Amino acid sequence: MKNDDKASISLKKIICISILFVFIMTAAVVAGNVKLNNVKIILASGYEMNVLTSKTKIADILDDNHIILLEDEKVSPDLESELSDNNTIKISKITDEEIEAPEVIETSETITMEEVLKNYDTIIEKIVVEKVKIPFETVTKNKASGSGSKQNQIIQYGVNGIKEVTYKVKYQNDVEIEKKEISSKIIKKPVNKIVEVRNKQVTSRGGTTTRYGGKWTYSEAELDLLCAITAQEACSSYNAALAVITCAANRAESRRWRYNGTDPLSQYKARGQFCYSIDNHWRRRLNGNYPSYVKQAVIDALNGKRNHNYLSFRSSGYASGVNIGGNVYFNAM
């Protein structure tokens, strides 16, 4: 009987040892399959700690280490993120810029369902025809006369025209929300007002020009000739060209030089004064072969613009005076 008891006890020990061995081996296998991460946690105070964990979610790692975020703290990466490659979790304070105050809108108005439904009312389109006035224009015609006084005379009175314009108009809640022109038709053409201006006539050498109010007007051919002569004398800049035509205009208005003519073109054509009678180089500049600013300078001078008060000029180096665009301007004694 005693031998049987001993045998039973030995069998139990063997079974227990076997079970324990299996448990230990199973735990070892499981432990071998679990990866432990060495994670650095930086607290908001600056304190750093390193922990070993098998968890990868930020919230789980902080929870395992009994770390709770305060209301004014944030964590990077955020709580729902997985652990990043650098195995670092950083807790920091929330700055004032990151705190957004909620916008509270208070209103005492009550919006009814009827008002809400108005926004969904049907959009109505209509074709609308309107008659629109076409303003007339005023046309001025210059007419030379022997009289020294200027007289304006209305040759034709102006009458407004009418055109019919068709629009596509959209309405919502009886309010116009869009208006688009789709066609137009002239019912009555406007009649221009024509005013005739009579001016004193000034005869130049080789043509006729009109002067009124201290200004001169020329034909297209005469204007082209003026520009060609001006450009030949000086065309390096607007001011250089303006200085040349100003000299001719000053002479035309001077009693001393009036015997050559009372307009700039007559002064240009006077014998021995400008390049017109000295050489023929200016001819190559006819028909618009000059910079646009030369023509603008000539037109401005004919309309009264001046940039000096001198009556003569020479090429730079041949006289003393004011240098404008390579020419020296002076008043001869």
Tab-separated table of C-alpha atoms in Angstrom:
chain	number	residue	atom	x	y	z
A	1	MET	CA	0.000	0.000	0.000
A	2	LYS	CA	2.803	2.352	0.778
A	3	ASN	CA	4.534	1.579	-2.490
A	4	ASP	CA	1.330	2.458	-4.383
A	5	ASP	CA	1.069	5.790	-2.577
A	6	LYS	CA	4.641	6.633	-3.416
A	7	ALA	CA	4.073	5.774	-7.050
A	8	SER	CA	0.948	7.987	-7.151
A	9	ILE	CA	2.814	10.930	-5.654
A	10	SER	CA	5.685	10.554	-8.120
A	11	LEU	CA	3.235	10.489	-11.041
A	12	LYS	CA	1.570	13.686	-9.837
A	13	LYS	CA	4.942	15.405	-9.558
A	14	ILE	CA	5.829	14.379	-13.087
A	15	ILE	CA	2.497	15.707	-14.411
A	16	CYS	CA	2.893	19.023	-12.549
A	17	ILE	CA	6.449	19.456	-13.743
A	18	SER	CA	5.359	18.709	-17.324
A	19	ILE	CA	2.515	21.245	-17.169
A	20	LEU	CA	4.841	23.873	-15.694
A	21	PHE	CA	7.408	23.168	-18.408
A	22	VAL	CA	4.800	23.534	-21.149
A	23	PHE	CA	3.589	26.844	-19.623
A	24	ILE	CA	7.115	28.197	-19.383
A	25	MET	CA	7.869	27.233	-22.978
A	26	THR	CA	4.611	28.793	-24.208
A	27	ALA	CA	5.364	32.038	-22.366
A	28	ALA	CA	8.864	32.077	-23.801
A	29	VAL	CA	7.533	31.626	-27.330
A	30	VAL	CA	4.932	34.377	-26.858
A	31	ALA	CA	7.532	36.705	-25.351
A	32	GLY	CA	9.831	36.029	-28.241
A	33	ASN	CA	7.147	37.068	-30.752
A	34	VAL	CA	6.336	40.422	-29.008
A	35	LYS	CA	8.497	43.413	-30.033
A	36	LEU	CA	9.407	45.803	-27.259
A	37	ASN	CA	9.975	49.447	-28.182
A	38	ASN	CA	12.265	51.786	-26.286
A	39	VAL	CA	10.158	54.978	-26.274
A	40	LYS	CA	11.333	58.425	-25.157
A	41	ILE	CA	8.598	60.533	-23.526
A	42	ILE	CA	9.292	64.271	-23.149
A	43	LEU	CA	6.958	65.950	-20.655
A	44	ALA	CA	5.806	69.579	-20.871
A	45	SER	CA	8.142	70.446	-17.996
A	46	GLY	CA	11.116	69.273	-20.076
A	47	TYR	CA	11.663	66.071	-18.118
A	48	GLU	CA	12.529	63.069	-20.292
A	49	MET	CA	11.844	59.426	-19.550
A	50	ASN	CA	12.479	56.185	-21.434
A	51	VAL	CA	10.053	53.258	-21.232
A	52	LEU	CA	9.904	49.777	-22.746
A	53	THR	CA	6.525	48.926	-24.219
A	54	SER	CA	4.960	46.612	-26.723
A	55	LYS	CA	2.195	49.125	-27.416
A	56	THR	CA	2.293	51.274	-30.559
A	57	LYS	CA	-0.696	53.589	-30.087
A	58	ILE	CA	0.182	56.866	-28.352
A	59	ALA	CA	-2.869	56.815	-26.072
A	60	ASP	CA	-2.076	53.249	-24.921
A	61	ILE	CA	1.577	54.050	-24.187
A	62	LEU	CA	0.664	57.084	-22.069
A	63	ASP	CA	-2.061	55.123	-20.285
A	64	ASP	CA	0.324	52.255	-19.426
A	65	ASN	CA	2.734	54.758	-17.896
A	66	HIS	CA	-0.016	56.641	-15.990
A	67	ILE	CA	0.526	59.895	-17.904
A	68	ILE	CA	-2.572	62.102	-18.203
A	69	LEU	CA	-2.749	65.178	-20.462
A	70	LEU	CA	-3.885	68.425	-18.830
A	71	GLU	CA	-6.368	70.794	-20.519
A	72	ASP	CA	-3.616	73.163	-21.637
A	73	GLU	CA	-1.371	70.400	-22.986
A	74	LYS	CA	-1.056	68.680	-26.344
A	75	VAL	CA	0.856	65.632	-27.503
A	76	SER	CA	2.773	64.935	-30.701
A	77	PRO	CA	1.973	62.638	-32.405
A	78	ASP	CA	-1.701	62.920	-31.390
A	79	LEU	CA	-3.378	60.349	-29.165
A	80	GLU	CA	-4.935	58.350	-31.998
A	81	SER	CA	-1.710	58.075	-33.981
A	82	GLU	CA	0.748	55.198	-34.053
A	83	LEU	CA	4.274	55.526	-32.721
A	84	SER	CA	6.560	57.265	-35.244
A	85	ASP	CA	9.915	55.984	-36.445
A	86	ASN	CA	11.906	58.100	-33.969
A	87	ASN	CA	10.052	56.468	-31.010
A	88	THR	CA	9.525	59.868	-29.372
A	89	ILE	CA	6.405	61.264	-27.726
A	90	LYS	CA	6.443	64.967	-26.878
A	91	ILE	CA	3.989	66.721	-24.574
A	92	SER	CA	3.898	70.541	-24.742
A	93	LYS	CA	1.774	73.486	-23.653
A	94	ILE	CA	-0.870	74.901	-26.004
A	95	THR	CA	0.059	78.455	-27.128
A	96	ASP	CA	-2.340	81.407	-27.167
A	97	GLU	CA	-2.355	81.410	-30.981
A	98	GLU	CA	-3.658	77.847	-31.003
A	99	ILE	CA	-6.562	78.677	-28.717
A	100	GLU	CA	-9.477	79.821	-30.837
A	101	ALA	CA	-12.309	81.462	-29.011
A	102	PRO	CA	-15.652	80.179	-30.213
A	103	GLU	CA	-17.669	82.770	-32.079
A	104	VAL	CA	-20.983	83.366	-30.427
A	105	ILE	CA	-23.658	84.921	-32.603
A	106	GLU	CA	-26.564	86.353	-30.751
A	107	THR	CA	-29.732	87.308	-32.532
A	108	SER	CA	-33.151	88.225	-31.405
A	109	GLU	CA	-34.693	87.572	-34.807
A	110	THR	CA	-36.815	84.540	-35.333
A	111	ILE	CA	-36.671	83.026	-38.809
A	112	THR	CA	-39.960	81.516	-39.803
A	113	MET	CA	-40.400	78.569	-42.125
A	114	GLU	CA	-42.149	80.860	-44.602
A	115	GLU	CA	-39.038	83.042	-44.863
A	116	VAL	CA	-36.859	79.994	-45.350
A	117	LEU	CA	-39.086	78.725	-48.147
A	118	LYS	CA	-38.900	82.090	-49.915
A	119	ASN	CA	-35.275	81.369	-50.786
A	120	TYR	CA	-36.452	78.370	-52.749
A	121	ASP	CA	-39.077	80.211	-54.788
A	122	THR	CA	-39.068	79.623	-58.523
A	123	ILE	CA	-36.904	81.908	-60.677
A	124	ILE	CA	-38.986	83.558	-63.406
A	125	GLU	CA	-37.474	84.672	-66.718
A	126	LYS	CA	-39.005	87.453	-68.804
A	127	ILE	CA	-38.085	89.106	-72.099
A	128	VAL	CA	-38.166	92.882	-71.666
A	129	VAL	CA	-37.844	95.428	-74.479
A	130	GLU	CA	-36.672	98.940	-73.606
A	131	LYS	CA	-36.089	102.067	-75.675
A	132	VAL	CA	-32.732	103.706	-74.925
A	133	LYS	CA	-31.570	107.195	-75.926
A	134	ILE	CA	-28.505	107.507	-78.186
A	135	PRO	CA	-26.822	110.873	-77.420
A	136	PHE	CA	-25.774	112.981	-80.397
A	137	GLU	CA	-22.190	114.167	-80.889
A	138	THR	CA	-20.923	117.683	-81.513
A	139	VAL	CA	-18.681	118.139	-84.549
A	140	THR	CA	-16.575	121.294	-84.952
A	141	LYS	CA	-15.533	122.502	-88.401
A	142	ASN	CA	-12.926	125.216	-88.833
A	143	LYS	CA	-13.469	127.712	-91.605
A	144	ALA	CA	-10.913	130.383	-92.447
A	145	SER	CA	-12.134	133.919	-93.059
A	146	GLY	CA	-10.630	137.341	-93.526
A	147	SER	CA	-12.147	138.612	-90.304
A	148	GLY	CA	-9.906	139.032	-87.285
A	149	SER	CA	-12.594	137.908	-84.849
A	150	LYS	CA	-13.711	134.354	-84.301
A	151	GLN	CA	-17.420	133.563	-84.652
A	152	ASN	CA	-19.122	130.273	-83.900
A	153	GLN	CA	-22.149	129.355	-85.972
A	154	ILE	CA	-24.382	126.299	-85.534
A	155	ILE	CA	-24.823	124.744	-88.955
A	156	GLN	CA	-26.905	121.795	-87.758
A	157	TYR	CA	-28.652	121.157	-84.456
A	158	GLY	CA	-28.154	117.814	-82.758
A	159	VAL	CA	-30.954	115.297	-82.233
A	160	ASN	CA	-30.735	112.246	-79.977
A	161	GLY	CA	-31.313	108.853	-81.524
A	162	ILE	CA	-33.302	105.900	-80.151
A	163	LYS	CA	-32.443	102.229	-80.041
A	164	GLU	CA	-34.562	99.292	-78.955
A	165	VAL	CA	-32.763	96.936	-76.580
A	166	THR	CA	-34.056	93.461	-75.709
A	167	TYR	CA	-33.099	92.038	-72.300
A	168	LYS	CA	-33.525	88.677	-70.617
A	169	VAL	CA	-34.472	89.457	-67.019
A	170	LYS	CA	-34.626	86.973	-64.129
A	171	TYR	CA	-36.871	87.547	-61.112
A	172	GLN	CA	-37.124	85.805	-57.746
A	173	ASN	CA	-39.732	86.846	-55.198
A	174	ASP	CA	-40.659	89.678	-57.607
A	175	VAL	CA	-37.113	91.046	-57.320
A	176	GLU	CA	-34.841	91.436	-60.354
A	177	ILE	CA	-31.721	89.312	-59.820
A	178	GLU	CA	-30.201	89.319	-63.325
A	179	LYS	CA	-30.506	91.413	-66.484
A	180	LYS	CA	-28.704	90.468	-69.706
A	181	GLU	CA	-28.837	92.191	-73.107
A	182	ILE	CA	-29.562	89.734	-75.901
A	183	SER	CA	-30.108	92.074	-78.872
A	184	SER	CA	-30.430	95.715	-79.909
A	185	LYS	CA	-31.854	97.575	-82.881
A	186	ILE	CA	-31.499	101.242	-83.841
A	187	ILE	CA	-34.909	102.778	-84.363
A	188	LYS	CA	-33.697	106.313	-85.029
A	189	LYS	CA	-30.111	107.342	-85.754
A	190	PRO	CA	-28.757	110.387	-83.891
A	191	VAL	CA	-28.085	113.589	-85.814
A	192	ASN	CA	-24.773	115.254	-84.965
A	193	LYS	CA	-24.587	118.881	-83.955
A	194	ILE	CA	-22.284	120.755	-86.346
A	195	VAL	CA	-20.599	123.974	-85.232
A	196	GLU	CA	-18.615	126.073	-87.710
A	197	VAL	CA	-15.723	128.077	-86.256
A	198	ARG	CA	-14.503	131.002	-88.370
A	199	ASN	CA	-10.828	131.902	-87.865
A	200	LYS	CA	-8.316	134.396	-89.142
A	201	GLN	CA	-6.433	133.102	-92.168
A	202	VAL	CA	-2.629	133.172	-92.238
A	203	THR	CA	-0.844	132.475	-95.523
A	204	SER	CA	2.425	130.541	-95.347
A	205	ARG	CA	4.958	130.022	-98.107
A	206	GLY	CA	3.803	127.069	-100.150
A	207	GLY	CA	0.490	126.514	-98.360
A	208	THR	CA	-2.292	127.830	-96.168
A	209	THR	CA	-2.508	127.350	-92.399
A	210	THR	CA	-5.135	128.432	-89.895
A	211	ARG	CA	-4.330	130.158	-86.626
A	212	TYR	CA	-6.683	130.803	-83.733
A	213	GLY	CA	-6.138	131.397	-80.027
A	214	GLY	CA	-2.319	131.310	-80.383
A	215	LYS	CA	-2.450	127.944	-82.177
A	216	TRP	CA	-1.829	126.771	-85.744
A	217	THR	CA	-3.427	123.996	-87.773
A	218	TYR	CA	-1.952	122.512	-90.965
A	219	SER	CA	-2.907	119.992	-93.591
A	220	GLU	CA	-1.537	116.450	-93.241
A	221	ALA	CA	1.122	117.102	-95.890
A	222	GLU	CA	2.241	120.337	-94.209
A	223	LEU	CA	2.355	118.646	-90.807
A	224	ASP	CA	4.505	115.867	-92.271
A	225	LEU	CA	6.888	118.491	-93.702
A	226	LEU	CA	7.105	120.259	-90.329
A	227	CYS	CA	7.971	116.953	-88.634
A	228	ALA	CA	10.577	116.050	-91.274
A	229	ILE	CA	12.395	119.396	-90.900
A	230	THR	CA	12.191	119.218	-87.099
A	231	ALA	CA	13.574	115.672	-87.054
A	232	GLN	CA	16.472	116.656	-89.334
A	233	GLU	CA	17.396	119.530	-87.012
A	234	ALA	CA	17.146	117.417	-83.810
A	235	CYS	CA	15.418	114.110	-83.141
A	236	SER	CA	17.351	112.646	-80.208
A	237	SER	CA	14.425	113.164	-77.827
A	238	TYR	CA	11.020	114.766	-77.384
A	239	ASN	CA	12.551	117.847	-75.704
A	240	ALA	CA	15.136	118.207	-78.483
A	241	ALA	CA	12.398	118.220	-81.144
A	242	LEU	CA	10.191	120.529	-79.080
A	243	ALA	CA	13.081	122.990	-78.731
A	244	VAL	CA	13.483	123.225	-82.539
A	245	ILE	CA	9.797	123.792	-83.308
A	246	THR	CA	9.593	126.181	-80.328
A	247	CYS	CA	12.328	128.297	-81.921
A	248	ALA	CA	10.305	128.539	-85.158
A	249	ALA	CA	7.105	129.335	-83.224
A	250	ASN	CA	8.888	132.034	-81.203
A	251	ARG	CA	10.105	133.631	-84.436
A	252	ALA	CA	6.594	133.528	-85.917
A	253	GLU	CA	5.340	135.479	-82.902
A	254	SER	CA	8.299	137.903	-82.855
A	255	ARG	CA	8.131	141.270	-84.642
A	256	ARG	CA	11.833	140.982	-85.435
A	257	TRP	CA	11.405	137.756	-87.464
A	258	ARG	CA	7.878	138.269	-88.763
A	259	TYR	CA	9.127	139.247	-92.206
A	260	ASN	CA	9.840	135.520	-92.745
A	261	GLY	CA	6.210	134.645	-92.006
A	262	THR	CA	3.750	134.459	-89.142
A	263	ASP	CA	3.686	130.686	-88.721
A	264	PRO	CA	6.361	128.033	-87.935
A	265	LEU	CA	6.384	126.477	-91.428
A	266	SER	CA	7.075	129.845	-93.055
A	267	GLN	CA	9.967	130.341	-90.633
A	268	TYR	CA	11.295	126.866	-91.508
A	269	LYS	CA	11.214	127.760	-95.223
A	270	ALA	CA	12.998	131.128	-94.828
A	271	ARG	CA	16.209	131.226	-96.860
A	272	GLY	CA	19.405	130.368	-94.980
A	273	GLN	CA	17.726	129.828	-91.609
A	274	PHE	CA	16.843	126.144	-91.226
A	275	CYS	CA	17.885	122.956	-93.031
A	276	TYR	CA	14.977	123.306	-95.490
A	277	SER	CA	16.912	125.819	-97.623
A	278	ILE	CA	20.420	124.612	-96.730
A	279	ASP	CA	20.364	120.949	-97.795
A	280	ASN	CA	17.924	118.268	-98.899
A	281	HIS	CA	18.580	115.738	-96.132
A	282	TRP	CA	15.182	116.450	-94.590
A	283	ARG	CA	13.472	114.886	-97.643
A	284	ARG	CA	14.392	111.369	-96.534
A	285	ARG	CA	12.320	111.922	-93.407
A	286	LEU	CA	9.093	112.700	-95.255
A	287	ASN	CA	6.107	110.340	-95.122
A	288	GLY	CA	6.486	109.640	-91.425
A	289	ASN	CA	10.159	108.581	-91.367
A	290	TYR	CA	10.735	110.095	-87.921
A	291	PRO	CA	10.103	109.020	-84.302
A	292	SER	CA	6.568	109.368	-82.985
A	293	TYR	CA	7.725	111.733	-80.244
A	294	VAL	CA	8.879	114.201	-82.923
A	295	LYS	CA	5.340	114.427	-84.299
A	296	GLN	CA	3.963	114.752	-80.775
A	297	ALA	CA	6.414	117.584	-80.030
A	298	VAL	CA	5.368	119.419	-83.216
A	299	ILE	CA	1.662	119.010	-82.448
A	300	ASP	CA	2.181	120.202	-78.865
A	301	ALA	CA	4.071	123.283	-80.073
A	302	LEU	CA	1.357	124.108	-82.622
A	303	ASN	CA	-1.113	123.968	-79.731
A	304	GLY	CA	0.878	126.470	-77.664
A	305	LYS	CA	3.478	124.417	-75.765
A	306	ARG	CA	7.017	125.876	-75.482
A	307	ASN	CA	10.181	124.807	-73.653
A	308	HIS	CA	12.299	127.983	-74.075
A	309	ASN	CA	12.125	131.650	-75.152
A	310	TYR	CA	15.067	131.688	-77.580
A	311	LEU	CA	14.935	132.767	-81.236
A	312	SER	CA	18.103	131.122	-82.618
A	313	PHE	CA	20.228	127.989	-82.242
A	314	ARG	CA	23.415	126.441	-83.559
A	315	SER	CA	24.988	123.019	-83.325
A	316	SER	CA	26.725	122.328	-80.029
A	317	GLY	CA	30.224	123.826	-79.926
A	318	TYR	CA	29.563	126.716	-82.297
A	319	ALA	CA	27.852	129.098	-79.873
A	320	SER	CA	27.316	129.772	-76.183
A	321	GLY	CA	23.891	129.487	-74.594
A	322	VAL	CA	21.545	126.749	-73.375
A	323	ASN	CA	22.136	123.226	-74.697
A	324	ILE	CA	18.916	121.339	-75.448
A	325	GLY	CA	19.205	118.002	-77.221
A	326	GLY	CA	22.585	118.768	-78.805
A	327	ASN	CA	21.751	122.277	-80.037
A	328	VAL	CA	22.747	125.493	-78.256
A	329	TYR	CA	19.912	128.065	-78.076
A	330	PHE	CA	20.486	131.808	-77.744
A	331	ASN	CA	19.096	135.217	-78.681
A	332	ALA	CA	21.245	137.005	-81.264
A	333	MET	CA	22.161	140.619	-80.592
